[in-house]
XYZ file of C-alpha atoms in Angstrom:
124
model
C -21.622 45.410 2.876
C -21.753 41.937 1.868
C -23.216 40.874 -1.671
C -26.170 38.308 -2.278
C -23.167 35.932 -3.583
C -21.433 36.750 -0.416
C -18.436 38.650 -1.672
C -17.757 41.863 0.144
C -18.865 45.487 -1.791
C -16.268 48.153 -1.665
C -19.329 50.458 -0.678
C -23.033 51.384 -1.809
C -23.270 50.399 -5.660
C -24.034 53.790 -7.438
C -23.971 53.272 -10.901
C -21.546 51.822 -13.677
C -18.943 53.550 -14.047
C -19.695 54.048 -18.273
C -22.961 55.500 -17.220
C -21.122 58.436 -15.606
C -19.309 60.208 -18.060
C -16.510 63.182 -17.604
C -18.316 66.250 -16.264
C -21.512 64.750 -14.810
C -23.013 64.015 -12.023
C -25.878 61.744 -10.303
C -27.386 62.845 -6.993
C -28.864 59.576 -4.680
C -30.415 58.706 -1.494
C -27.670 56.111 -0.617
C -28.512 54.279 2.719
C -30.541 57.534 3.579
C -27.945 60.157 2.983
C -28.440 62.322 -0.115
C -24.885 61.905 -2.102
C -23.998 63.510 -5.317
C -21.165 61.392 -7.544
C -19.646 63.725 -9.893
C -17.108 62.816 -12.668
C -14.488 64.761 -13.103
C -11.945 64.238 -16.188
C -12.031 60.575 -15.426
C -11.928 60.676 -11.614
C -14.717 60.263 -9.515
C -15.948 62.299 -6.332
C -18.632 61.999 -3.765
C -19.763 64.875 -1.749
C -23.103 65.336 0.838
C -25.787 66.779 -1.004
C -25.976 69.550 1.725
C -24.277 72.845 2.052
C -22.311 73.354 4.991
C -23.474 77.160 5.140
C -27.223 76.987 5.121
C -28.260 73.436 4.426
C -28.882 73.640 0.890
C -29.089 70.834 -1.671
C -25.190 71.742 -2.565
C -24.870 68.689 -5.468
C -27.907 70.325 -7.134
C -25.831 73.414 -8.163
C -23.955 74.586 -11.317
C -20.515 72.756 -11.418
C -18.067 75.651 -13.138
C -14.708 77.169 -12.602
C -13.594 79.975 -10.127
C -12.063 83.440 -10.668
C -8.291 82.603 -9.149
C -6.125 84.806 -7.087
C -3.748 87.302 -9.356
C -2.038 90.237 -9.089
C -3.717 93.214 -9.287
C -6.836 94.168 -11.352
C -6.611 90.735 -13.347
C -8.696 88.071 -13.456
C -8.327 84.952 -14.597
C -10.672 81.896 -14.762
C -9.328 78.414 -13.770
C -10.397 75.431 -12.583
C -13.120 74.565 -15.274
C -15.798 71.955 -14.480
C -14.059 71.273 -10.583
C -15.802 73.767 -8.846
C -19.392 73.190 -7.335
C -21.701 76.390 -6.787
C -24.284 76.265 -4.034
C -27.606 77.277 -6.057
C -28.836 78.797 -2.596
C -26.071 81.197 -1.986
C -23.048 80.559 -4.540
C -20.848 79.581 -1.950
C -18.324 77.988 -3.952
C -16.510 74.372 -3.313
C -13.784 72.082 -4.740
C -15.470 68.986 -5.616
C -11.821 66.691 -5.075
C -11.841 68.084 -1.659
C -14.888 69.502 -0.251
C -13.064 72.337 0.521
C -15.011 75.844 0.716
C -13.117 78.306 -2.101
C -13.995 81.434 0.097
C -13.265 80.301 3.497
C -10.916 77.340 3.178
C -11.714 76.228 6.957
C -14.965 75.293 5.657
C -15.688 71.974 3.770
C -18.476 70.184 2.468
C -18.574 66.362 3.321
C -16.854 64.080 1.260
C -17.011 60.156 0.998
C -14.160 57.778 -0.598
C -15.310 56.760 -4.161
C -14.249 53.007 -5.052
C -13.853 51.669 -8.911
C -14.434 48.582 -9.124
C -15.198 45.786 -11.473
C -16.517 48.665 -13.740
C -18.972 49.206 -10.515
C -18.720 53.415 -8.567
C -19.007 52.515 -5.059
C -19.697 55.110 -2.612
C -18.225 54.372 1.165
C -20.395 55.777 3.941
């Protein structure tokens, strides 16, 4: 992508990166794909705004933690504000990964998320 001053973009301008703060999210049509940019603790994540199961709009869900694997008849919650919940069907995914909690074989689609001059650049 080449700018109007004819520098080369990282990626599809998304937003400033102070206008995204730690735990939220903005969901775009970014050169036609719906994209959801998501904050977390400083670090920021793009994922398709679909749900690999049923086509849902996945970045539209609750973004929470997970019960995690113990021994038995414990549970204990982890991963607070990294998990992304499917609002269709709770399917459950790691927003630094994509990766499907449930059924690890199955990921959402994820895009690399450039920083730069204070700019969030999404690359498609």
């Amino acid at each position: 992508m080449t700018t109007a001053a004819g520098s080369t973009a990282p990626g599809v301008y998304v937003c400033g990166a102070d206008e995204l703060g730690p735990g939220e999210r903005l969901v775009r049509e970014l050169d036609g794909r719906s994209v959801g940019v998501f904050n977390v603790d400083g670090c920021f994540y793009a994922l398709a705004n679909r749900c690999p199961h049923k086509g849902g709009p996945l970045c539209r869900g609750p973004v929470t933690g997970t019960t995690l694997p113990t021994r038995d008849l414990e549970f204990r919650y982890g991963m607070p504000g990294r998990v992304l919940r499917c609002a269709w069907h709770g399917w459950e995914f790691e927003i630094e990964t994509g990766r499907c909690l449930a059924l690890p074989r199955v990921r959402a689609r994820t895009y690399p998320v450039v920083v730069e001059g204070g700019g969030v650049y999404v690359v498609l």
